Coordinates of C-alpha atoms in Angstrom, one line a residue:
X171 CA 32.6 -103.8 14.9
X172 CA 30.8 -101.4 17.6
X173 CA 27.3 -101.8 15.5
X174 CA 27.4 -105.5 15.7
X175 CA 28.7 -105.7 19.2
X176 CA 26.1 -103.3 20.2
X177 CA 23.1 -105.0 18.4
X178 CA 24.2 -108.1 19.4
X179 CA 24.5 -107.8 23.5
X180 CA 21.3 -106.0 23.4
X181 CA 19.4 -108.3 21.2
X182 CA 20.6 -111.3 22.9
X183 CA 20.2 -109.4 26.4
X184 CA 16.2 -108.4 25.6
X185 CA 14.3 -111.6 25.8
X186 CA 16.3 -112.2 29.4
X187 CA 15.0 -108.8 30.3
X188 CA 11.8 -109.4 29.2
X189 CA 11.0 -112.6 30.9
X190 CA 12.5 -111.1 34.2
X191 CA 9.4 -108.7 34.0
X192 CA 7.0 -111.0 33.5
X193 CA 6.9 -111.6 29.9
X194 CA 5.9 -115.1 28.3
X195 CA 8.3 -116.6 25.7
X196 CA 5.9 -116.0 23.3
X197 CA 5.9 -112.4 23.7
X198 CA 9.9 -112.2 23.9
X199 CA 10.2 -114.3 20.9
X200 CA 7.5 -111.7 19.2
X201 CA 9.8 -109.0 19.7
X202 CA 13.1 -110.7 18.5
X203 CA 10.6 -111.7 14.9
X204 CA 10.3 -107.6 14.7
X205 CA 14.1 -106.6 15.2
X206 CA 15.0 -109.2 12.7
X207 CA 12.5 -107.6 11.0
X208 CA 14.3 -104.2 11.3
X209 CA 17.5 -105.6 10.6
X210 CA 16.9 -107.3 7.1
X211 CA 14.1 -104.9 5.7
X212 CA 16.3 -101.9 5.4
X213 CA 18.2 -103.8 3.6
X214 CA 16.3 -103.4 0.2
X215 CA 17.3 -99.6 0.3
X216 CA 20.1 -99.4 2.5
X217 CA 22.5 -98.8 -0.1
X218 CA 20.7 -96.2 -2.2
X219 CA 20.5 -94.3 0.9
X220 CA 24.5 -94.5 1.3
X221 CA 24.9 -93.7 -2.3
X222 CA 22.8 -90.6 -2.3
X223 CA 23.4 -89.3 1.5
X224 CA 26.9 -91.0 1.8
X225 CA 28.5 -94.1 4.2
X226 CA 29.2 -91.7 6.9
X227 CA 25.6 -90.2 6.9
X228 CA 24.2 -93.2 7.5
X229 CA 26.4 -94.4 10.0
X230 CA 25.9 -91.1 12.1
X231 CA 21.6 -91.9 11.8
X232 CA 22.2 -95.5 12.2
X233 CA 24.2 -94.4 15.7
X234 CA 21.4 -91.7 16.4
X235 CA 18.5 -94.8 15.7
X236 CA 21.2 -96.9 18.6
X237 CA 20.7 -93.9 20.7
X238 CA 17.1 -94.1 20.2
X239 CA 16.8 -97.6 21.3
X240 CA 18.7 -97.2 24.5
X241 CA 16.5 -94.1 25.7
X242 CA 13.6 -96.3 25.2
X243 CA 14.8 -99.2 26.8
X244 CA 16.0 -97.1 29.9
X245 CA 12.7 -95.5 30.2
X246 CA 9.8 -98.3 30.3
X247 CA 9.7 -102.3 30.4
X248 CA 6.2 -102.5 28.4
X249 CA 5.8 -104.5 25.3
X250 CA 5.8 -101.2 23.4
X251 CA 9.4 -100.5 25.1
X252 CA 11.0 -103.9 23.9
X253 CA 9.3 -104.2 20.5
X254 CA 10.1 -100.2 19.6
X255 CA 13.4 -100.6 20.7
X256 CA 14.5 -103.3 19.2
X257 CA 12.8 -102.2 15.6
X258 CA 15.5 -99.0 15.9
X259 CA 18.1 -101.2 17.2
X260 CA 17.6 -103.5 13.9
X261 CA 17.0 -100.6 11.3
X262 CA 20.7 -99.1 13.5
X263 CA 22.7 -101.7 12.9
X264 CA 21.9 -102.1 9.3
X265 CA 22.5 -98.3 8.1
X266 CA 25.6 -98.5 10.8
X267 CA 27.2 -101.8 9.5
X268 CA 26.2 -101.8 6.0
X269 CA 27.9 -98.4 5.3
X270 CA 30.6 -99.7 7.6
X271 CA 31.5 -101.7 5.5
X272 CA 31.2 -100.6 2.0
X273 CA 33.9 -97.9 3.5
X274 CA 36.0 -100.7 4.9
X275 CA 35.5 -102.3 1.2
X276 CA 36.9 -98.7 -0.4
X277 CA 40.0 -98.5 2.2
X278 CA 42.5 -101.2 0.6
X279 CA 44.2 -102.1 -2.5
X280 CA 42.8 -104.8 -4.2
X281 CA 45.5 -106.7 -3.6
X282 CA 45.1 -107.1 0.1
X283 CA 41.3 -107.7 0.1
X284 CA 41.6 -111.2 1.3
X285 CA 44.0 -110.2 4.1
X286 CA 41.7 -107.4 4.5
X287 CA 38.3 -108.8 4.8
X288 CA 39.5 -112.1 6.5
X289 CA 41.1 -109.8 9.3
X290 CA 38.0 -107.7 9.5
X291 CA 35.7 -111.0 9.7
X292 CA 37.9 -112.1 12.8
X293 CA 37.6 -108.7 14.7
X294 CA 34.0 -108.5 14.0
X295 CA 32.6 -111.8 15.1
X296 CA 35.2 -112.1 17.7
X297 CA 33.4 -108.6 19.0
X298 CA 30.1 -110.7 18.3
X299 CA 31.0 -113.8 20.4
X300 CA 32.1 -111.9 23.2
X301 CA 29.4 -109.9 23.6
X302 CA 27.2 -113.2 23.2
X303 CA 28.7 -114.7 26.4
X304 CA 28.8 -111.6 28.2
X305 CA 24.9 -110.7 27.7
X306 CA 23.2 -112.8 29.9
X307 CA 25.6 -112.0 32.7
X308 CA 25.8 -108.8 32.2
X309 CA 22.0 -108.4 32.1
X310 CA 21.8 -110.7 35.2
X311 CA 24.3 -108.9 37.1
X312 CA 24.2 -105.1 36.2
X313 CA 20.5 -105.2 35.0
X314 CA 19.1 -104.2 31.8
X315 CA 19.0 -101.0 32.4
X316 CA 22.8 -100.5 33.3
X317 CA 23.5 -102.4 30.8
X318 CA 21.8 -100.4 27.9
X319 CA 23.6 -97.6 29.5
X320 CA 27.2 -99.5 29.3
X321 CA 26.7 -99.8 25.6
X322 CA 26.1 -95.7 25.2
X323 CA 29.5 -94.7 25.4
X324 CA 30.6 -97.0 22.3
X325 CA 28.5 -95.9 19.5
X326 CA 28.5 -92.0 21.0
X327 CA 32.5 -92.8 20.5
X328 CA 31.5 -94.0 17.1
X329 CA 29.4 -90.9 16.2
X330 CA 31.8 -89.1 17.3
X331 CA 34.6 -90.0 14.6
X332 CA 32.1 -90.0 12.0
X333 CA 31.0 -86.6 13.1
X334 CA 33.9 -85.0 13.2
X335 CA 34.7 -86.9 9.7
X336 CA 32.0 -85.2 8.6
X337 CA 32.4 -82.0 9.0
X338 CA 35.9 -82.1 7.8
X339 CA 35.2 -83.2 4.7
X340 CA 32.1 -80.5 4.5
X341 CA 34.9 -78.2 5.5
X342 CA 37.1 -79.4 2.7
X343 CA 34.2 -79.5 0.4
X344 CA 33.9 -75.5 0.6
X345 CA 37.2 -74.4 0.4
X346 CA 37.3 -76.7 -3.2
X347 CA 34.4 -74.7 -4.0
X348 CA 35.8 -71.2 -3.1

């Protein structure tokens, strides 16, 4: 949910940004070409990376690529600042959701998966509309950088749990072992 909320307000919030400094259409649309781009490419790998590194992994270096993205966009408006950014944010969302979801996909019986999956749809593109409507606004109101800023505290949140998930079970792991 916080990986497509995230992608989403910032990707609908850069070409805004990017006009408001001067930016042609052309240009904005250039950018949004590579972040779809990043988003879809991964995807070809994406799940030998979770199988031989683990979903967790790849949601804690899909948050760090987020992080990535944000410190660019906070720190320059160039074409190099949108287009770099939004490459990370794309290749982010992919590791982040992707594993996200084949651990959602492991945590129900099978006789709930409709329930399941059907509830998870509904949280996850209700996340996805809201932060839709909000973009523009928000990037209007608070500005783009603010607003890149705003979105920090959710996938640091994020990494967080997976962190801390991860070192448990590393923890765990060992004392198997010994």
């Amino acid at each position: 949910m916080v990986s497509y909320a995230v992608m989403n307000i910032l990707m609908t919030a850069t070409p805004l940004a990017m006009i408001g400094c001067g930016f042609d259409f052309h240009k904005a649309a250039g950018v949004i070409e590579w972040h779809v781009l990043g988003m879809f490419v991964p995807a070809f790998f994406t799940g030998k990376l979770i199988e031989k590194f683990g979903a967790r992994w790849m949601i804690l270096t899909g948050g760090l690529l987020f992080v990535l993205c944000v410190l660019i966009n906070i720190h320059g408006q160039s074409i190099w600042h949108f287009r770099s950014a939004l490459v990370l944010l794309g290749i982010g969302w992919n590791f982040m959701f992707i594993a996200a979801t084949s651990l959602f996909s492991r945590s129900y019986s099978e006789n709930n998966r409709p329930k399941a999956q059907a509830f998870n749809e509904f949280v996850v593109f209700s996340c996805v509309t809201i932060t839709a409507l909000l973009s523009g606004w928000l990037e209007a109101t608070v500005g783009w950088e603010s607003l890149n800023i705003y979105v920090l505290p959710f996938v640091l949140a994020v990494m967080a749990i997976f962190a801390v998930n991860v070192y448990r079970q590393h923890k765990s792991e060992q004392e198997v072992q010994a």
